[in-house]
Amino acid sequence: MGYSVAIDGPAGAGKSTIAKLVAKEKEFIYVDTGAMYRAMAIHFLRCGIKADDSEKISAAVNDVNVTISYVNGEQQVFLNGENVTGMLRTEEVGNMASASSVNGDVRKKLVELQRKLAASACVVMDGRDIGTVVLPNADVKVYLTASVEVRAQRRYKELIEKGQEADLEKIKKDIEERDYRDMNRDISPLRQAEDAILVDSSNMTIEENARAIIELIDKNQAESCVIGSAKAIANAFVNEK
Ligand code: DC
């Protein structure tokens, strides 16, 4: 098992931007698990499956193969061999991902993939259930959040900067609905793991956030090193006796 950092939190808290910076600094692999749920959602949308049709979603899971690879350190997501990375970040796909992620068969398949990735490398993994379900033994767990108002403002700015139309009130409502669904589903709801550290990004810059998390990792690694050395010394003492 590699070293693992779990970052969970609601939509728009800045998880992916911050996790990417942290991964780059620590030379870990960044794993965006939301992108996997989004890739599956594209498949369901293409099949014309309704978000609340759990039987059809469960059946369709058997036809979906989501795989991940890295090009210049950037995660690429493949849906049955097709690179769908550029299609993941629309509101339609995000809403379908949120709705279909309540399905146990969808989660089972993706959690397996996520655990395999974490077993093979040092990772910063972000999502909703990483610290609670996917990697309960993660070395560092962070719950990254921000107020609904701040998250809606950030999304609004992002859309306007891209030259797209945006309605702040609608964005706010979508965020609230998504939070409610992610936090109240039966399987693996979004919640802060007991041993996760709460970071509220409302009044912090991206760099300040990333720095705070890097410091947590550095501290954890230094402590693990001290504990590891103490164990080695204790073992050597026992063996000598
Ligand atoms: O982080 P995101 O917005 O790309 O995620 C899209 C949806 O996928 C999110 O609303 C809920 C779901 N998701 C999940 O259930 N568990 C994860 N680990 C990541 C995402």
Coordinates of C-alpha atoms and ligand atoms in Angstrom, one line a residue:
M1 CA 0.0 0.0 0.0
G2 CA 1.4 3.4 -0.9
Y3 CA 1.1 6.6 1.2
S4 CA -2.4 8.0 0.8
V5 CA -4.1 11.4 1.4
A6 CA -7.9 11.5 1.4
I7 CA -9.6 14.7 0.7
D8 CA -13.4 14.7 1.0
G9 CA -15.9 17.5 0.8
P10 CA -18.9 19.0 -0.9
A11 CA -19.1 20.1 -4.6
G12 CA -17.2 23.3 -5.3
A13 CA -15.1 23.4 -2.1
G14 CA -12.0 23.5 -4.3
K15 CA -10.9 19.9 -3.7
S16 CA -9.6 19.1 -7.1
T17 CA -7.6 22.3 -7.6
I18 CA -6.1 22.0 -4.1
A19 CA -5.5 18.2 -4.3
K20 CA -3.7 18.7 -7.7
L21 CA -1.3 21.3 -6.1
V22 CA -0.6 19.0 -3.1
A23 CA 0.0 16.0 -5.4
K24 CA 2.4 18.0 -7.5
E25 CA 4.4 19.3 -4.5
K26 CA 4.6 15.9 -2.9
E27 CA 5.1 14.1 -6.2
F28 CA 2.1 11.9 -5.5
I29 CA -0.5 10.8 -8.1
Y30 CA -3.7 12.8 -8.0
V31 CA -6.9 10.7 -8.3
D32 CA -10.1 12.5 -9.0
T33 CA -12.8 10.0 -8.1
G34 CA -15.6 12.3 -9.1
A35 CA -14.4 12.0 -12.7
M36 CA -15.0 8.3 -12.5
Y37 CA -18.6 8.8 -11.4
R38 CA -19.0 11.4 -14.2
A39 CA -17.6 8.9 -16.8
M40 CA -20.2 6.4 -15.7
A41 CA -22.9 9.1 -15.9
I42 CA -22.0 9.8 -19.5
H43 CA -22.7 6.2 -20.3
F44 CA -26.1 6.3 -18.5
L45 CA -27.0 9.6 -20.3
R46 CA -26.0 8.1 -23.7
C47 CA -28.2 5.0 -23.0
G48 CA -31.1 7.4 -22.2
I49 CA -31.4 6.0 -18.7
K50 CA -33.3 8.2 -16.2
A51 CA -31.4 9.2 -13.1
D52 CA -33.9 7.5 -10.8
D53 CA -34.1 4.2 -12.7
S54 CA -31.9 2.2 -10.4
E55 CA -32.7 -1.2 -12.1
K56 CA -31.5 0.0 -15.5
I57 CA -28.5 1.7 -13.9
S58 CA -27.5 -1.5 -12.1
A59 CA -27.9 -3.5 -15.3
A60 CA -25.9 -0.9 -17.3
V61 CA -22.9 -1.0 -14.8
N62 CA -22.0 -4.4 -16.2
D63 CA -21.4 -2.8 -19.7
V64 CA -19.2 -0.1 -18.4
N65 CA -15.5 -0.2 -18.0
V66 CA -13.9 2.9 -16.5
T67 CA -10.1 3.1 -16.6
I68 CA -7.6 5.7 -15.7
S69 CA -4.2 6.7 -17.1
Y70 CA -1.9 9.6 -16.7
V71 CA -0.5 11.9 -19.4
N72 CA 2.0 14.5 -18.2
G73 CA 0.7 13.9 -14.7
E74 CA -2.9 14.7 -15.8
Q75 CA -5.6 12.1 -15.1
Q76 CA -7.3 10.8 -18.2
V77 CA -10.6 8.9 -17.9
F78 CA -11.6 6.3 -20.4
L79 CA -15.1 5.0 -20.8
N80 CA -15.0 1.6 -22.6
G81 CA -11.7 2.6 -24.1
E82 CA -12.9 6.1 -25.2
N83 CA -11.1 9.1 -23.7
V84 CA -14.0 11.1 -22.2
T85 CA -11.9 13.5 -20.0
G86 CA -13.0 16.6 -22.0
M87 CA -16.7 15.8 -21.6
L88 CA -16.9 15.3 -17.8
R89 CA -17.4 18.8 -16.5
T90 CA -20.9 19.8 -17.6
E91 CA -23.8 20.5 -15.2
E92 CA -25.8 17.7 -16.9
V93 CA -23.1 15.1 -16.3
G94 CA -22.5 16.4 -12.8
N95 CA -26.1 16.1 -11.9
M96 CA -26.4 12.6 -13.4
A97 CA -23.2 11.6 -11.6
S98 CA -24.6 12.8 -8.3
A99 CA -27.9 11.0 -8.9
S100 CA -26.5 7.7 -10.1
S101 CA -23.8 7.6 -7.4
V102 CA -26.5 6.6 -4.9
N103 CA -26.5 3.2 -6.6
G104 CA -24.6 0.5 -4.7
D105 CA -23.5 -1.3 -7.9
V106 CA -22.0 1.9 -9.3
R107 CA -20.1 2.5 -6.1
K108 CA -18.9 -1.1 -5.7
K109 CA -17.3 -1.0 -9.2
L110 CA -15.6 2.4 -8.7
V111 CA -14.5 1.8 -5.1
E112 CA -12.6 -1.3 -6.4
L113 CA -10.8 0.7 -9.0
Q114 CA -10.0 3.4 -6.5
R115 CA -8.5 1.0 -4.0
K116 CA -6.4 -0.7 -6.7
L117 CA -5.0 2.7 -7.7
A118 CA -4.1 3.5 -4.0
A119 CA -2.5 0.2 -3.6
S120 CA -0.1 0.8 -6.5
A121 CA 1.1 4.3 -5.8
C122 CA 1.3 7.2 -3.4
V123 CA -1.9 9.1 -4.0
V124 CA -3.9 12.2 -3.1
M125 CA -7.4 11.1 -3.7
D126 CA -10.5 13.4 -3.6
G127 CA -14.2 12.6 -3.4
R128 CA -17.0 12.1 -1.0
D129 CA -16.3 8.8 0.8
I130 CA -12.5 8.4 0.5
G131 CA -11.7 8.9 4.2
T132 CA -14.8 7.0 5.4
V133 CA -15.1 4.1 3.0
V134 CA -12.5 3.8 0.2
L135 CA -9.3 4.4 2.2
P136 CA -10.3 4.2 5.9
N137 CA -6.6 3.8 6.8
A138 CA -5.4 6.8 4.8
D139 CA -2.3 8.4 6.3
V140 CA -3.8 11.9 6.2
K141 CA -7.6 12.7 6.0
V142 CA -8.9 16.2 5.2
Y143 CA -12.5 17.4 5.1
L144 CA -12.5 20.4 2.8
T145 CA -15.5 22.6 2.9
A146 CA -16.7 26.2 2.2
S147 CA -20.0 28.0 2.6
V148 CA -22.7 27.5 -0.1
E149 CA -22.4 31.3 -0.9
V150 CA -18.7 31.1 -1.5
R151 CA -18.9 27.9 -3.5
A152 CA -21.7 29.4 -5.7
Q153 CA -19.7 32.6 -6.3
R154 CA -16.6 30.6 -7.3
R155 CA -18.6 28.5 -9.8
Y156 CA -20.3 31.7 -11.2
K157 CA -17.0 33.4 -11.7
E158 CA -15.6 30.3 -13.4
L159 CA -18.5 30.1 -15.9
I160 CA -18.3 33.9 -16.6
E161 CA -14.6 33.7 -17.2
K162 CA -15.2 30.9 -19.7
G163 CA -17.7 33.2 -21.5
Q164 CA -20.7 31.0 -20.5
E165 CA -24.0 32.2 -19.2
A166 CA -24.5 31.9 -15.5
D167 CA -27.3 32.5 -13.0
L168 CA -26.0 32.8 -9.4
E169 CA -29.3 31.9 -7.8
K170 CA -29.6 28.8 -9.9
I171 CA -26.0 27.7 -9.2
K172 CA -26.7 28.2 -5.5
K173 CA -29.9 26.0 -5.7
D174 CA -28.0 23.3 -7.7
I175 CA -25.2 23.2 -5.1
E176 CA -27.7 22.9 -2.2
E177 CA -29.5 20.1 -4.0
R178 CA -26.3 18.3 -4.8
D179 CA -25.1 18.7 -1.1
Y180 CA -28.4 17.3 0.1
R181 CA -28.3 14.3 -2.2
D182 CA -24.6 13.6 -1.5
M183 CA -25.0 13.9 2.3
N184 CA -28.3 12.0 2.6
R185 CA -27.9 9.0 0.4
D186 CA -28.1 5.5 2.1
I187 CA -24.7 4.2 0.9
S188 CA -21.5 6.1 1.7
P189 CA -23.0 9.5 2.3
L190 CA -20.7 12.5 2.3
R191 CA -19.6 13.1 5.9
Q192 CA -16.4 14.1 7.7
A193 CA -14.5 11.0 8.9
E194 CA -13.9 11.0 12.7
D195 CA -10.2 11.3 12.2
A196 CA -10.3 13.8 9.3
I197 CA -9.1 17.4 9.8
L198 CA -11.6 20.1 8.9
V199 CA -10.3 22.8 6.6
D200 CA -12.8 25.6 5.7
S201 CA -11.6 27.2 2.5
S202 CA -14.2 30.1 2.5
N203 CA -11.6 32.7 3.6
M204 CA -8.4 31.1 2.4
T205 CA -6.7 31.3 -1.0
I206 CA -6.0 28.1 -3.0
E207 CA -2.3 28.4 -2.2
E208 CA -3.0 28.8 1.6
N209 CA -5.2 25.8 1.5
A210 CA -2.7 23.6 -0.3
R211 CA 0.1 24.8 2.0
A212 CA -2.0 23.9 5.1
I213 CA -2.6 20.3 3.7
I214 CA 1.1 19.9 2.7
E215 CA 2.1 20.9 6.2
L216 CA -0.2 18.2 7.6
I217 CA 1.4 15.6 5.3
D218 CA 4.9 16.7 6.2
K219 CA 4.1 16.5 9.9
N220 CA 2.5 13.1 9.5
Q221 CA 5.5 11.8 7.5
A222 CA 8.0 13.1 10.0
E223 CA 6.0 11.5 12.9
S224 CA 5.7 8.2 11.0
C225 CA 9.5 8.3 10.4
V226 CA 10.1 8.8 14.2
I227 CA 7.7 6.0 15.1
G228 CA 9.3 3.8 12.4
S229 CA 12.8 4.5 13.8
A230 CA 11.7 3.9 17.4
K231 CA 10.2 0.5 16.3
A232 CA 13.4 -0.4 14.5
I233 CA 15.5 0.4 17.6
A234 CA 13.1 -1.5 19.8
N235 CA 13.3 -4.5 17.5
A236 CA 17.0 -4.4 17.3
F237 CA 17.2 -4.3 21.1
V238 CA 14.8 -7.3 21.4
N239 CA 16.8 -9.3 18.8
E240 CA 20.1 -8.5 20.6
K241 CA 18.8 -9.9 23.9
Ligands
DC1 O1 -16.6 15.8 -7.3 P1 -17.5 15.8 -8.5 O2 -18.4 17.0 -8.5 O3 -16.8 15.6 -9.8 O4 -18.5 14.5 -8.3 C1 -19.6 14.3 -9.0 C2 -20.6 13.4 -8.2 O5 -20.0 12.1 -8.1 C3 -20.9 13.9 -6.8 O6 -22.0 14.8 -6.8 C4 -21.2 12.7 -6.1 C5 -20.4 11.6 -6.8 N1 -19.2 11.2 -6.1 C6 -19.3 10.2 -5.1 O7 -20.5 9.8 -4.8 N2 -18.3 9.7 -4.5 C7 -17.0 10.2 -4.8 N3 -16.0 9.6 -4.1 C8 -16.9 11.2 -5.7 C9 -18.0 11.7 -6.4

